Amino acid sequence: MPSPVTRTTLPVMTYFPPPAEELRLIDAELRQLDARRGQLLARRAWLVAALRQAAAALPPAPAAVPHTAGFPPPRTEAGAPRVQNVLLLLGGILLTVAAIAFTLVSWGHLGIAGRALVLGGVTAAVLAAPVPLLARGLRSTGEAVAGLGFALTVLDAYALHEVAFAEAGGAGYAAVAAAVLAAGWTAYGVLPRTGGLRLPLPAALAAGQLPLLLWAVAAGAGPAGLAGALLVTAACDTAVALRWAVPAVRVAAVAGAFALGGWGAVTAGWLSWTASGPAGAARAAALLLLAAGIALTAARRVADEEHAVGLAVTAGLLAVGAVGGTARSALPAMWTVPAYLACGVALLAAVRQARLPRPVRRGAALASAAVQGLAVLTAVPLVVIALLGPAGWVPRIWTGAPDGTRAAVAAGVPWPPYAGTAPLVTAVVAVVLAPAARDTARRAWALRGALGLAWATVLIVPPVLDVPYAAGLVVLGALTAGLLLAAARTRADGSPVTALVLAVVTSVALGCGALAARPATLLALAVLTALFAAASVDERLSPVTAPASLAHATALACAAGAAAGWAPQHTALPVLAVPAAAALVASRTGGTARIPVEVTGGAAALLAIGLAAPAPPVLALVLALCGVITAGAALRPDRRALGWASAALFVLAAWVRLAAWDVTAPEAYTLPATVPALVVGALRRRRDPRASSWTAYGPGLAAALLPSLAAAWADTHWLRPLLLGAAALLLTLLGARHRLQAPLVLGGTVLVLVALHELAPYLVQVTDALPRWVPPALAGLLLLAVGATYERRLRDVRRVREVLGNMN
């Protein structure tokens, strides 16, 4: 078609569908594209899975095969930065060694100009080398070269001393050299071209630790001067650590501050403790206050709370050591601990300062607590003596009351020196601790601590003041009563355990201390028995106070018997009043107090039995009375099992009584136990007809038959075997009549053994009359007969066993 026609007719011939039709066509095309894309994605996933399966099936590639796509690269054991650092470190070390060797060995071969040229040129070149290295991004190499340069500067200082300053003192020259090196390395580290290096500033800080200490050594300063130099250096390190933001510099400064500051503080503390006068103590106190100021400044500026608390604790302890050491040097030796304690208590004033940061106040409180705890520890030996010392009167009972309480307490124990201020220490700490009970979170612990310290104070005051013996006992009795009253008045949500334990411990000390005199012993034990019995009215206290009252009553009964001049076996009778009282109290007591009361009563009964053991008649009476007490306790439904113990006690009492009468017939011992056992067995069979006859009658029958059987075999008369055989025959018949195994087996066995015993003389005579070959022949015939009828004999034995098995 001609071109003009096309241009004019094409706009007319072009078809433009309506919008709805065009939208339908576009949607259809998009659906086809989505379907095609889904097919392609599914094909791609299949191809990837196939390639992975094929790769897993292939053998492992050798090490020489290069890395290809789809396979993990080989593992490297050292990264490139690590290899680089190792190489640089080795290179720097080798160069440093070479420089040292040159300085020490080859130095003398060069002249003055050559030495200056070599040292200056090499050092300048090495120190200038990091500048282009940093410009090219070789920072690690620059660090290594800078380290070599610093080593060369140290060698330069040594060489300069050997050449020009050989007459100078070593310590003084080293101090100046260290200061110059520290200044030079600092300037090198802050220059614009070398500021990117990390090594110069920590190295300068390390060199800066030496000038003051070396100057003090060069000046001949004593321990105080050395400690001052160390603390000033530590203060500078602290300032750098608090103000410098570079991590490497801060770490080096913290390490220097802790090392030198700790060294200086320990030296100052030793000087304060060994100071012989106020002047020396004042110098040491100034050093300690300087160390405390450094630690306090760091505590107020440190962001981490735990570190701040630790620094504040250190500052508080150093301040206490400074002030307390000064006061110690001006006071008598016995006031040393109170002086330090007063400083520790005064430290609590910082806790109330709201303007101080919370970590600082917390650290001050912990430091004060540490000082108070150490002060209390100095009073512990005196408390131990006051508690355990009275036990020395046990082997010397009633030898006479001493003149004072100190002699009564420290019986054979050396008295601690400087014990005069121990009550003051415990009292002050108790007063300080008491206000902490207002805090609900620490109320329980504060109350226990305050109560324990108050108790310790009252306990050691009489021996410290050496009051009269009677007055010391009265104080212990009043202390016991006060502790019981405090336990009784404890709130329902509180625990009276602390007061109860202290009351029991004090009562033991009082009882032992009263053993010096007879009236004191009786009076003290009577008072303690009454006090603990009165406290047992409170159900919360009765699990402890009731057994304690019974224990003191037992001791009182023994003491009363000894005071009356009774023999031990006669003293056992009043001691039995304690188990009787325990059984009565246990029957009316519930809860957790019942078992402790019964155990205490049982222990008292065992003591009574032990006291009565040397006299069999009295022992029989004591056992019988114990059986009566146990039988009374067995009447309670929850203590029925004590009936067995009561029966055993009665049997033992009868046996002891028979032994005291020199009765040797075993039937006198067995029949009193047999009859009750058979009665009990019969009652049990009546309640439970399915009970075994061995359980019901076996113990009683065995107790009756076996001892008599043993006696019958050793008896040469005819009466005992006859009676025992008749009894065994009767039991066998009864067992067969009622189909009971125990009477049948036991009776039959005893009957056979008694018969053999009676036939034994005749069998012996027959054996003597027969030739020696007859017994073996008879035994052989018996074995042949048994072997010939083995199967029938087994059937007969099985039948007998079945018959016995059918019996009860």
PDB file of C-alpha atoms in Angstrom, residues 320-520:
ATOM      1  CA  VAL A 320      39.724   3.468 110.056  1.00  0.00           C
ATOM      2  CA  GLY A 321      43.297   2.169 110.038  1.00  0.00           C
ATOM      3  CA  ALA A 322      44.662   5.722 109.874  1.00  0.00           C
ATOM      4  CA  VAL A 323      42.602   7.227 112.695  1.00  0.00           C
ATOM      5  CA  GLY A 324      42.548   4.082 114.805  1.00  0.00           C
ATOM      6  CA  GLY A 325      46.312   3.644 114.523  1.00  0.00           C
ATOM      7  CA  THR A 326      46.892   7.186 115.716  1.00  0.00           C
ATOM      8  CA  ALA A 327      44.584   6.665 118.693  1.00  0.00           C
ATOM      9  CA  ARG A 328      46.209   3.324 119.469  1.00  0.00           C
ATOM     10  CA  SER A 329      49.639   4.864 119.757  1.00  0.00           C
ATOM     11  CA  ALA A 330      48.392   7.268 122.455  1.00  0.00           C
ATOM     12  CA  LEU A 331      46.280   4.804 124.483  1.00  0.00           C
ATOM     13  CA  PRO A 332      47.100   1.758 126.634  1.00  0.00           C
ATOM     14  CA  ALA A 333      47.296  -1.595 124.824  1.00  0.00           C
ATOM     15  CA  MET A 334      43.966  -2.838 126.181  1.00  0.00           C
ATOM     16  CA  TRP A 335      42.154   0.013 124.395  1.00  0.00           C
ATOM     17  CA  THR A 336      43.448  -0.897 120.937  1.00  0.00           C
ATOM     18  CA  VAL A 337      40.340  -2.788 119.831  1.00  0.00           C
ATOM     19  CA  PRO A 338      37.890  -0.173 121.238  1.00  0.00           C
ATOM     20  CA  ALA A 339      39.837   2.565 119.416  1.00  0.00           C
ATOM     21  CA  TYR A 340      39.481   0.858 116.047  1.00  0.00           C
ATOM     22  CA  LEU A 341      35.864  -0.036 116.858  1.00  0.00           C
ATOM     23  CA  ALA A 342      35.048   3.603 117.619  1.00  0.00           C
ATOM     24  CA  CYS A 343      36.457   4.613 114.238  1.00  0.00           C
ATOM     25  CA  GLY A 344      34.422   1.884 112.527  1.00  0.00           C
ATOM     26  CA  VAL A 345      31.226   3.035 114.237  1.00  0.00           C
ATOM     27  CA  ALA A 346      31.982   6.652 113.341  1.00  0.00           C
ATOM     28  CA  LEU A 347      32.206   5.529 109.722  1.00  0.00           C
ATOM     29  CA  LEU A 348      28.458   4.975 109.799  1.00  0.00           C
ATOM     30  CA  ALA A 349      28.003   8.729 109.734  1.00  0.00           C
ATOM     31  CA  ALA A 350      28.878   8.610 106.042  1.00  0.00           C
ATOM     32  CA  VAL A 351      25.956   6.268 105.457  1.00  0.00           C
ATOM     33  CA  ARG A 352      23.520   9.005 106.480  1.00  0.00           C
ATOM     34  CA  GLN A 353      24.997  11.547 104.065  1.00  0.00           C
ATOM     35  CA  ALA A 354      22.457  11.723 101.255  1.00  0.00           C
ATOM     36  CA  ARG A 355      24.795  13.820  99.088  1.00  0.00           C
ATOM     37  CA  LEU A 356      27.187  10.905  98.746  1.00  0.00           C
ATOM     38  CA  PRO A 357      26.528   8.427  95.942  1.00  0.00           C
ATOM     39  CA  ARG A 358      24.695   5.265  96.896  1.00  0.00           C
ATOM     40  CA  PRO A 359      27.669   2.925  96.197  1.00  0.00           C
ATOM     41  CA  VAL A 360      29.882   5.019  98.463  1.00  0.00           C
ATOM     42  CA  ARG A 361      27.357   4.885 101.302  1.00  0.00           C
ATOM     43  CA  ARG A 362      26.949   1.156 100.819  1.00  0.00           C
ATOM     44  CA  GLY A 363      30.703   0.651 100.868  1.00  0.00           C
ATOM     45  CA  ALA A 364      31.006   2.700 104.062  1.00  0.00           C
ATOM     46  CA  ALA A 365      28.373   0.508 105.710  1.00  0.00           C
ATOM     47  CA  LEU A 366      30.180  -2.663 104.652  1.00  0.00           C
ATOM     48  CA  ALA A 367      33.518  -1.326 105.885  1.00  0.00           C
ATOM     49  CA  SER A 368      31.974  -0.452 109.245  1.00  0.00           C
ATOM     50  CA  ALA A 369      30.430  -3.909 109.466  1.00  0.00           C
ATOM     51  CA  ALA A 370      33.805  -5.501 108.727  1.00  0.00           C
ATOM     52  CA  VAL A 371      35.506  -3.480 111.477  1.00  0.00           C
ATOM     53  CA  GLN A 372      32.778  -4.359 113.973  1.00  0.00           C
ATOM     54  CA  GLY A 373      32.953  -8.029 113.034  1.00  0.00           C
ATOM     55  CA  LEU A 374      36.714  -8.118 113.554  1.00  0.00           C
ATOM     56  CA  ALA A 375      36.291  -6.378 116.898  1.00  0.00           C
ATOM     57  CA  VAL A 376      33.717  -8.956 117.997  1.00  0.00           C
ATOM     58  CA  LEU A 377      36.068 -11.780 117.007  1.00  0.00           C
ATOM     59  CA  THR A 378      38.540 -10.568 119.629  1.00  0.00           C
ATOM     60  CA  ALA A 379      35.927 -11.275 122.320  1.00  0.00           C
ATOM     61  CA  VAL A 380      35.176 -14.818 121.117  1.00  0.00           C
ATOM     62  CA  PRO A 381      37.987 -16.512 123.141  1.00  0.00           C
ATOM     63  CA  LEU A 382      36.647 -14.934 126.325  1.00  0.00           C
ATOM     64  CA  VAL A 383      33.109 -16.144 125.553  1.00  0.00           C
ATOM     65  CA  VAL A 384      34.426 -19.666 124.910  1.00  0.00           C
ATOM     66  CA  ILE A 385      36.238 -19.655 128.235  1.00  0.00           C
ATOM     67  CA  ALA A 386      33.136 -18.422 130.036  1.00  0.00           C
ATOM     68  CA  LEU A 387      31.119 -21.290 128.524  1.00  0.00           C
ATOM     69  CA  LEU A 388      33.544 -24.214 128.603  1.00  0.00           C
ATOM     70  CA  GLY A 389      35.712 -23.231 131.539  1.00  0.00           C
ATOM     71  CA  PRO A 390      33.166 -24.279 134.212  1.00  0.00           C
ATOM     72  CA  ALA A 391      33.326 -27.855 132.863  1.00  0.00           C
ATOM     73  CA  GLY A 392      36.659 -28.122 134.660  1.00  0.00           C
ATOM     74  CA  TRP A 393      34.723 -28.544 137.930  1.00  0.00           C
ATOM     75  CA  VAL A 394      33.280 -31.900 136.852  1.00  0.00           C
ATOM     76  CA  PRO A 395      36.315 -33.949 138.001  1.00  0.00           C
ATOM     77  CA  ARG A 396      36.712 -31.646 141.050  1.00  0.00           C
ATOM     78  CA  ILE A 397      33.113 -31.543 142.172  1.00  0.00           C
ATOM     79  CA  TRP A 398      32.379 -30.010 145.577  1.00  0.00           C
ATOM     80  CA  THR A 399      36.004 -29.208 146.345  1.00  0.00           C
ATOM     81  CA  GLY A 400      35.134 -25.736 147.577  1.00  0.00           C
ATOM     82  CA  ALA A 401      33.837 -22.501 146.097  1.00  0.00           C
ATOM     83  CA  PRO A 402      36.497 -20.093 144.794  1.00  0.00           C
ATOM     84  CA  ASP A 403      36.719 -16.491 145.886  1.00  0.00           C
ATOM     85  CA  GLY A 404      35.805 -14.895 142.561  1.00  0.00           C
ATOM     86  CA  THR A 405      33.997 -15.669 139.347  1.00  0.00           C
ATOM     87  CA  ARG A 406      37.178 -15.534 137.292  1.00  0.00           C
ATOM     88  CA  ALA A 407      38.667 -18.462 139.200  1.00  0.00           C
ATOM     89  CA  ALA A 408      35.390 -20.363 138.821  1.00  0.00           C
ATOM     90  CA  VAL A 409      35.265 -19.780 135.078  1.00  0.00           C
ATOM     91  CA  ALA A 410      38.921 -20.115 134.129  1.00  0.00           C
ATOM     92  CA  ALA A 411      39.537 -23.275 136.146  1.00  0.00           C
ATOM     93  CA  GLY A 412      42.906 -24.389 134.794  1.00  0.00           C
ATOM     94  CA  VAL A 413      42.568 -22.186 131.673  1.00  0.00           C
ATOM     95  CA  PRO A 414      44.903 -19.199 131.043  1.00  0.00           C
ATOM     96  CA  TRP A 415      43.077 -15.873 131.151  1.00  0.00           C
ATOM     97  CA  PRO A 416      43.347 -13.898 127.864  1.00  0.00           C
ATOM     98  CA  PRO A 417      45.335 -10.641 128.002  1.00  0.00           C
ATOM     99  CA  TYR A 418      43.589  -7.321 127.473  1.00  0.00           C
ATOM    100  CA  ALA A 419      40.195  -8.898 128.244  1.00  0.00           C
ATOM    101  CA  GLY A 420      39.029  -5.940 130.283  1.00  0.00           C
ATOM    102  CA  THR A 421      37.460  -4.145 127.311  1.00  0.00           C
ATOM    103  CA  ALA A 422      35.788  -7.184 125.708  1.00  0.00           C
ATOM    104  CA  PRO A 423      32.345  -6.493 127.291  1.00  0.00           C
ATOM    105  CA  LEU A 424      32.538  -2.922 126.022  1.00  0.00           C
ATOM    106  CA  VAL A 425      33.193  -4.159 122.478  1.00  0.00           C
ATOM    107  CA  THR A 426      30.248  -6.580 122.402  1.00  0.00           C
ATOM    108  CA  ALA A 427      27.938  -4.045 124.054  1.00  0.00           C
ATOM    109  CA  VAL A 428      28.790  -1.300 121.558  1.00  0.00           C
ATOM    110  CA  VAL A 429      28.250  -3.579 118.569  1.00  0.00           C
ATOM    111  CA  ALA A 430      24.929  -4.763 120.045  1.00  0.00           C
ATOM    112  CA  VAL A 431      23.780  -1.158 120.469  1.00  0.00           C
ATOM    113  CA  VAL A 432      24.813  -0.351 116.898  1.00  0.00           C
ATOM    114  CA  LEU A 433      23.060  -3.429 115.546  1.00  0.00           C
ATOM    115  CA  ALA A 434      19.800  -2.907 117.419  1.00  0.00           C
ATOM    116  CA  PRO A 435      18.491  -0.017 115.231  1.00  0.00           C
ATOM    117  CA  ALA A 436      18.842  -2.235 112.177  1.00  0.00           C
ATOM    118  CA  ALA A 437      15.931  -4.307 113.530  1.00  0.00           C
ATOM    119  CA  ARG A 438      13.587  -1.555 112.355  1.00  0.00           C
ATOM    120  CA  ASP A 439      14.264  -2.595 108.788  1.00  0.00           C
ATOM    121  CA  THR A 440      11.716  -5.254 107.925  1.00  0.00           C
ATOM    122  CA  ALA A 441      14.054  -6.915 105.413  1.00  0.00           C
ATOM    123  CA  ARG A 442      16.821  -7.441 107.988  1.00  0.00           C
ATOM    124  CA  ARG A 443      14.761  -7.516 111.162  1.00  0.00           C
ATOM    125  CA  ALA A 444      15.195 -11.207 111.983  1.00  0.00           C
ATOM    126  CA  TRP A 445      18.962 -11.262 111.508  1.00  0.00           C
ATOM    127  CA  ALA A 446      19.437  -7.971 113.341  1.00  0.00           C
ATOM    128  CA  LEU A 447      17.427  -9.200 116.315  1.00  0.00           C
ATOM    129  CA  ARG A 448      19.377 -12.450 116.480  1.00  0.00           C
ATOM    130  CA  GLY A 449      22.691 -10.638 116.265  1.00  0.00           C
ATOM    131  CA  ALA A 450      21.775  -8.037 118.869  1.00  0.00           C
ATOM    132  CA  LEU A 451      20.451 -10.705 121.220  1.00  0.00           C
ATOM    133  CA  GLY A 452      23.576 -12.830 120.837  1.00  0.00           C
ATOM    134  CA  LEU A 453      25.893  -9.894 121.484  1.00  0.00           C
ATOM    135  CA  ALA A 454      23.882  -8.768 124.517  1.00  0.00           C
ATOM    136  CA  TRP A 455      24.021 -12.320 125.865  1.00  0.00           C
ATOM    137  CA  ALA A 456      27.788 -12.462 125.331  1.00  0.00           C
ATOM    138  CA  THR A 457      28.185  -9.157 127.146  1.00  0.00           C
ATOM    139  CA  VAL A 458      26.277 -10.299 130.215  1.00  0.00           C
ATOM    140  CA  LEU A 459      28.058 -13.660 130.149  1.00  0.00           C
ATOM    141  CA  ILE A 460      31.592 -12.248 130.271  1.00  0.00           C
ATOM    142  CA  VAL A 461      30.999  -9.256 132.565  1.00  0.00           C
ATOM    143  CA  PRO A 462      31.219 -11.266 135.858  1.00  0.00           C
ATOM    144  CA  PRO A 463      34.603 -12.918 135.099  1.00  0.00           C
ATOM    145  CA  VAL A 464      36.006  -9.705 133.647  1.00  0.00           C
ATOM    146  CA  LEU A 465      35.046  -7.732 136.756  1.00  0.00           C
ATOM    147  CA  ASP A 466      35.866 -10.763 138.950  1.00  0.00           C
ATOM    148  CA  VAL A 467      32.708 -10.424 141.036  1.00  0.00           C
ATOM    149  CA  PRO A 468      32.141 -12.838 143.941  1.00  0.00           C
ATOM    150  CA  TYR A 469      31.348 -16.442 143.126  1.00  0.00           C
ATOM    151  CA  ALA A 470      27.742 -16.313 144.339  1.00  0.00           C
ATOM    152  CA  ALA A 471      27.073 -13.080 142.451  1.00  0.00           C
ATOM    153  CA  GLY A 472      28.355 -14.672 139.218  1.00  0.00           C
ATOM    154  CA  LEU A 473      25.949 -17.608 139.632  1.00  0.00           C
ATOM    155  CA  VAL A 474      23.079 -15.192 140.281  1.00  0.00           C
ATOM    156  CA  VAL A 475      23.938 -13.303 137.079  1.00  0.00           C
ATOM    157  CA  LEU A 476      23.883 -16.550 135.059  1.00  0.00           C
ATOM    158  CA  GLY A 477      20.553 -17.549 136.587  1.00  0.00           C
ATOM    159  CA  ALA A 478      19.059 -14.147 135.839  1.00  0.00           C
ATOM    160  CA  LEU A 479      20.436 -14.344 132.288  1.00  0.00           C
ATOM    161  CA  THR A 480      18.770 -17.732 131.777  1.00  0.00           C
ATOM    162  CA  ALA A 481      15.451 -16.406 133.095  1.00  0.00           C
ATOM    163  CA  GLY A 482      15.714 -13.335 130.888  1.00  0.00           C
ATOM    164  CA  LEU A 483      16.364 -15.404 127.797  1.00  0.00           C
ATOM    165  CA  LEU A 484      13.368 -17.632 128.521  1.00  0.00           C
ATOM    166  CA  LEU A 485      11.222 -14.538 129.039  1.00  0.00           C
ATOM    167  CA  ALA A 486      12.475 -13.071 125.762  1.00  0.00           C
ATOM    168  CA  ALA A 487      11.637 -16.321 123.977  1.00  0.00           C
ATOM    169  CA  ALA A 488       8.151 -16.347 125.486  1.00  0.00           C
ATOM    170  CA  ARG A 489       7.509 -12.739 124.426  1.00  0.00           C
ATOM    171  CA  THR A 490       8.642 -13.285 120.871  1.00  0.00           C
ATOM    172  CA  ARG A 491       5.933 -12.360 118.424  1.00  0.00           C
ATOM    173  CA  ALA A 492       3.948 -15.084 116.749  1.00  0.00           C
ATOM    174  CA  ASP A 493       5.698 -14.424 113.429  1.00  0.00           C
ATOM    175  CA  GLY A 494       9.138 -14.533 115.040  1.00  0.00           C
ATOM    176  CA  SER A 495      11.342 -17.453 115.949  1.00  0.00           C
ATOM    177  CA  PRO A 496      12.379 -18.008 119.593  1.00  0.00           C
ATOM    178  CA  VAL A 497      15.072 -20.511 118.625  1.00  0.00           C
ATOM    179  CA  THR A 498      17.992 -18.146 119.269  1.00  0.00           C
ATOM    180  CA  ALA A 499      16.829 -17.224 122.760  1.00  0.00           C
ATOM    181  CA  LEU A 500      16.055 -20.857 123.602  1.00  0.00           C
ATOM    182  CA  VAL A 501      19.448 -22.109 122.454  1.00  0.00           C
ATOM    183  CA  LEU A 502      21.219 -19.395 124.412  1.00  0.00           C
ATOM    184  CA  ALA A 503      19.120 -20.182 127.493  1.00  0.00           C
ATOM    185  CA  VAL A 504      20.014 -23.887 127.347  1.00  0.00           C
ATOM    186  CA  VAL A 505      23.713 -23.109 126.829  1.00  0.00           C
ATOM    187  CA  THR A 506      23.693 -20.663 129.734  1.00  0.00           C
ATOM    188  CA  SER A 507      21.955 -23.175 131.988  1.00  0.00           C
ATOM    189  CA  VAL A 508      24.645 -25.764 131.242  1.00  0.00           C
ATOM    190  CA  ALA A 509      27.368 -23.236 132.100  1.00  0.00           C
ATOM    191  CA  LEU A 510      25.514 -22.366 135.310  1.00  0.00           C
ATOM    192  CA  GLY A 511      25.120 -26.012 136.284  1.00  0.00           C
ATOM    193  CA  CYS A 512      28.807 -26.749 135.687  1.00  0.00           C
ATOM    194  CA  GLY A 513      29.930 -23.630 137.483  1.00  0.00           C
ATOM    195  CA  ALA A 514      27.781 -24.500 140.510  1.00  0.00           C
ATOM    196  CA  LEU A 515      29.591 -27.831 140.953  1.00  0.00           C
ATOM    197  CA  ALA A 516      32.240 -26.096 143.019  1.00  0.00           C
ATOM    198  CA  ALA A 517      30.004 -26.057 146.134  1.00  0.00           C
ATOM    199  CA  ARG A 518      27.300 -28.507 147.255  1.00  0.00           C
ATOM    200  CA  PRO A 519      24.614 -25.944 148.231  1.00  0.00           C
ATOM    201  CA  ALA A 520      25.201 -24.008 145.020  1.00  0.00           C
TER     202      ALA A 520
END
